[in-house]
XYZ file of C-alpha atoms in Angstrom:
269
model
C 0.081 -0.135 -0.078
C 2.923 2.330 0.772
C 4.668 1.655 -2.164
C 1.479 2.539 -4.226
C 1.204 5.873 -2.467
C 4.791 6.755 -3.225
C 4.520 5.345 -6.826
C 1.673 7.798 -7.053
C 3.388 11.084 -5.493
C 6.449 10.453 -7.448
C 4.442 10.290 -10.521
C 2.527 13.201 -9.651
C 5.962 14.933 -9.148
C 6.966 14.421 -12.476
C 3.944 15.670 -14.044
C 4.335 19.208 -12.204
C 7.568 19.288 -13.038
C 6.766 19.196 -16.798
C 3.835 21.396 -16.176
C 6.320 23.962 -14.270
C 8.610 23.845 -17.493
C 6.039 23.976 -19.965
C 3.308 26.235 -18.607
C 5.880 28.515 -17.037
C 7.769 29.106 -20.506
C 4.077 30.023 -22.099
C 3.287 32.257 -19.215
C 6.407 34.261 -19.479
C 6.019 34.224 -23.319
C 2.613 35.446 -23.484
C 0.875 36.303 -19.758
C -2.426 37.553 -19.678
C -1.716 39.152 -16.131
C 1.331 41.166 -16.354
C 3.498 41.231 -13.648
C 2.530 37.992 -11.823
C 5.756 36.688 -10.115
C 7.031 32.877 -10.488
C 6.136 32.154 -7.039
C 2.612 33.553 -6.481
C 0.603 34.228 -3.457
C -0.498 31.392 -2.208
C 1.999 28.743 -3.823
C 2.645 27.055 -0.403
C -1.024 26.079 -0.549
C -1.039 24.913 -4.037
C 1.962 22.686 -3.150
C 0.103 21.198 -0.110
C -2.978 20.630 -2.186
C -0.560 18.775 -4.692
C 0.652 16.380 -2.184
C -1.420 16.327 1.101
C -5.012 15.685 -0.844
C -3.535 12.514 -2.478
C -2.480 11.604 0.852
C -5.940 12.237 2.639
C -7.699 10.656 -0.017
C -5.497 7.776 -0.764
C -6.925 5.007 1.445
C -10.113 5.576 -0.339
C -8.235 5.363 -3.819
C -6.689 2.169 -2.665
C -9.965 0.459 -1.899
C -11.391 1.234 -4.833
C -8.458 0.041 -7.004
C -8.687 -3.079 -4.922
C -12.327 -3.407 -5.449
C -12.079 -3.067 -9.213
C -9.494 -5.599 -9.509
C -11.875 -8.270 -8.113
C -14.483 -6.976 -10.438
C -15.149 -9.566 -13.586
C -14.425 -8.310 -16.690
C -17.670 -7.612 -18.451
C -16.826 -4.675 -21.023
C -19.689 -4.973 -23.475
C -19.152 -3.131 -27.077
C -17.043 -0.372 -25.935
C -14.412 -2.950 -25.094
C -14.428 -4.002 -28.748
C -13.145 -0.592 -29.640
C -9.339 0.253 -30.209
C -7.531 1.682 -27.835
C -7.255 5.445 -29.344
C -10.922 5.622 -29.675
C -11.579 4.247 -26.287
C -9.531 7.202 -24.890
C -11.235 9.738 -27.101
C -14.355 8.634 -26.077
C -13.588 8.439 -22.436
C -12.327 11.874 -22.666
C -15.644 13.148 -24.401
C -17.676 10.924 -21.465
C -15.536 12.202 -18.858
C -16.014 15.853 -19.644
C -19.647 15.786 -20.165
C -20.029 13.932 -16.571
C -17.394 16.523 -14.882
C -19.560 19.633 -16.671
C -22.782 18.447 -14.772
C -20.526 17.875 -11.558
C -19.141 21.056 -11.794
C -22.560 22.796 -12.068
C -23.749 20.735 -8.900
C -20.515 21.877 -7.021
C -21.821 25.430 -7.623
C -24.993 24.882 -5.798
C -25.287 25.827 -1.997
C -25.185 21.977 -1.330
C -21.767 21.693 -2.411
C -20.343 25.076 -2.697
C -18.201 25.348 0.375
C -16.254 21.914 -0.808
C -15.855 23.821 -4.024
C -14.749 27.368 -2.678
C -11.025 26.337 -2.392
C -10.816 25.783 -6.117
C -11.810 29.646 -6.699
C -9.418 30.743 -3.587
C -6.769 31.822 -5.754
C -6.411 35.360 -6.468
C -3.418 34.786 -8.964
C -4.431 32.179 -11.157
C -2.019 30.086 -12.950
C -1.208 26.658 -13.561
C -0.796 25.102 -10.307
C -4.376 26.820 -9.310
C -5.672 23.921 -10.908
C -4.333 21.744 -7.902
C -6.981 23.371 -5.324
C -9.490 20.651 -4.798
C -10.800 19.626 -1.590
C -10.667 16.004 -0.687
C -14.522 15.720 -0.885
C -14.413 17.077 -4.224
C -11.814 14.773 -5.143
C -13.967 11.980 -4.150
C -16.850 13.149 -6.170
C -14.622 13.274 -9.022
C -13.357 9.902 -8.646
C -16.930 8.293 -8.103
C -18.878 10.065 -10.813
C -15.992 10.406 -13.581
C -13.794 7.034 -13.252
C -16.486 5.416 -11.722
C -18.828 5.848 -14.885
C -16.071 4.940 -17.350
C -15.620 1.944 -15.514
C -18.903 0.882 -15.265
C -19.507 1.615 -19.042
C -16.660 -0.847 -19.712
C -13.558 1.117 -20.745
C -10.396 -0.524 -20.563
C -8.473 0.757 -17.207
C -5.318 1.962 -19.358
C -7.787 4.069 -21.326
C -9.416 5.209 -18.510
C -6.040 6.160 -16.639
C -4.701 8.145 -20.134
C -8.028 9.830 -20.294
C -7.966 11.028 -16.941
C -4.533 12.351 -17.344
C -4.962 14.134 -20.333
C -7.904 16.066 -18.878
C -6.061 16.753 -15.960
C -3.010 18.434 -17.905
C -5.488 20.225 -20.135
C -7.231 21.395 -17.002
C -3.916 22.807 -15.634
C -3.402 24.532 -19.027
C -6.664 26.493 -18.869
C -5.902 27.713 -15.510
C -2.410 28.890 -16.939
C -1.633 32.581 -16.785
C -1.583 32.829 -20.640
C -3.004 35.404 -23.020
C -4.590 32.489 -25.315
C -8.181 32.226 -26.904
C -9.322 29.946 -29.753
C -11.405 32.469 -32.004
C -14.170 30.584 -33.620
C -12.901 27.248 -31.858
C -13.639 28.910 -28.498
C -17.034 27.530 -28.704
C -15.742 24.101 -29.224
C -12.565 23.827 -27.101
C -12.137 25.431 -23.652
C -9.275 28.389 -23.830
C -7.342 29.560 -21.014
C -8.739 32.920 -21.596
C -12.535 31.203 -20.833
C -11.736 29.245 -17.927
C -10.038 32.099 -16.437
C -13.029 33.930 -16.971
C -15.116 31.060 -14.886
C -12.441 32.119 -11.756
C -13.159 35.794 -12.255
C -14.915 37.429 -9.211
C -17.045 39.451 -11.422
C -20.491 38.343 -10.264
C -21.764 38.967 -13.574
C -19.828 35.622 -14.494
C -21.172 33.499 -11.318
C -22.722 30.316 -13.074
C -20.456 30.683 -16.234
C -17.724 28.236 -18.345
C -18.033 25.242 -16.457
C -16.603 22.760 -18.999
C -13.078 21.282 -18.613
C -12.068 20.730 -22.299
C -15.160 20.828 -24.039
C -16.426 24.382 -24.572
C -19.632 22.982 -26.542
C -20.996 21.745 -23.546
C -21.354 25.123 -22.257
C -22.946 26.511 -25.380
C -25.315 23.721 -25.417
C -25.823 24.049 -21.561
C -26.470 27.995 -21.882
C -23.487 28.676 -19.579
C -20.908 30.166 -22.201
C -20.081 33.569 -21.506
C -16.365 34.975 -22.791
C -15.923 38.590 -22.954
C -13.227 39.747 -25.233
C -11.237 41.451 -22.348
C -8.844 39.709 -19.926
C -10.577 39.569 -16.056
C -9.398 42.168 -13.625
C -9.417 40.064 -10.444
C -9.784 36.645 -9.331
C -11.187 34.884 -6.404
C -14.661 34.841 -4.346
C -15.849 38.632 -3.788
C -18.007 39.354 -0.922
C -17.314 35.978 0.671
C -14.484 35.210 3.590
C -12.107 32.358 2.815
C -10.129 30.526 5.294
C -6.465 31.306 4.975
C -4.337 28.081 4.648
C -4.455 24.769 3.856
C -5.878 23.317 7.071
C -8.461 26.062 7.612
C -9.675 25.203 3.893
C -10.116 21.686 4.442
C -11.979 22.111 8.016
C -14.117 25.420 6.795
C -16.820 23.338 4.812
C -17.279 21.031 7.551
C -17.722 23.776 9.800
C -20.158 25.353 7.554
C -22.324 22.362 7.397
C -22.670 21.985 11.200
C -23.232 25.883 11.376
C -26.284 25.636 9.054
C -27.443 22.511 10.396
C -27.338 24.536 13.937
C -28.875 27.594 12.565
C -31.850 25.259 10.588
C -32.764 23.709 14.460
C -35.623 25.716 15.809
C -35.972 25.770 19.573
C -39.390 24.271 20.703
C -41.147 27.222 22.815
C -42.214 25.809 26.302
C -45.725 25.285 26.450
C -45.953 27.632 29.440
C -44.171 30.329 27.508
């Protein structure tokens, strides 16, 4: 079990290094927000999310891996597709599930567990890592679980997840890049950075991870031509630090539960 965890963290480290080199170069070449330092405000929190969230959710991930290893191979027609076709289809289906999951996370029911994703005031590629463990668990159940149940080969699921992960980091990057007419088909950094804007007019917009056409069809596509001026959560206090952001959603659930309890008046009163 420990060997699996260490291998996962090592793989994540290699991916972060590759992203730092690739997206870092693009951010230097064509920055959307000028003047951002290489070590942004909150980079320590980004590092914590990258390494501590996988550790927190690893027992559940490990249990799921062991469980899937015991599930009989009942792949159906999808198992007859070639590997490349399975990967492409898994990316599309995964993005469809992620789009509706993302919309659900922006409802009152789950918003506090998603708020950390919007806590960066300087959005760049590493901001993509700010995902609460509860949201990570939801992601695994809804996205990976759906693909496995549909009969995709595990290797195809793994590669599709990796592709979408890297693309998500790309759309968070501080890169001045839109796709013109293709922007209604594929999500660009310009579009997704507007999702992280603190402009109230952009609330409930641009939920797709890769396929912008999902936002077009869902009525949530909105991409102003100018760059967003500021990011974060306007008018809402956000917990400071990694531990604070881990605990805050549960505190909020308890507080709302307490507020919903109406004390019973004494009969004599």
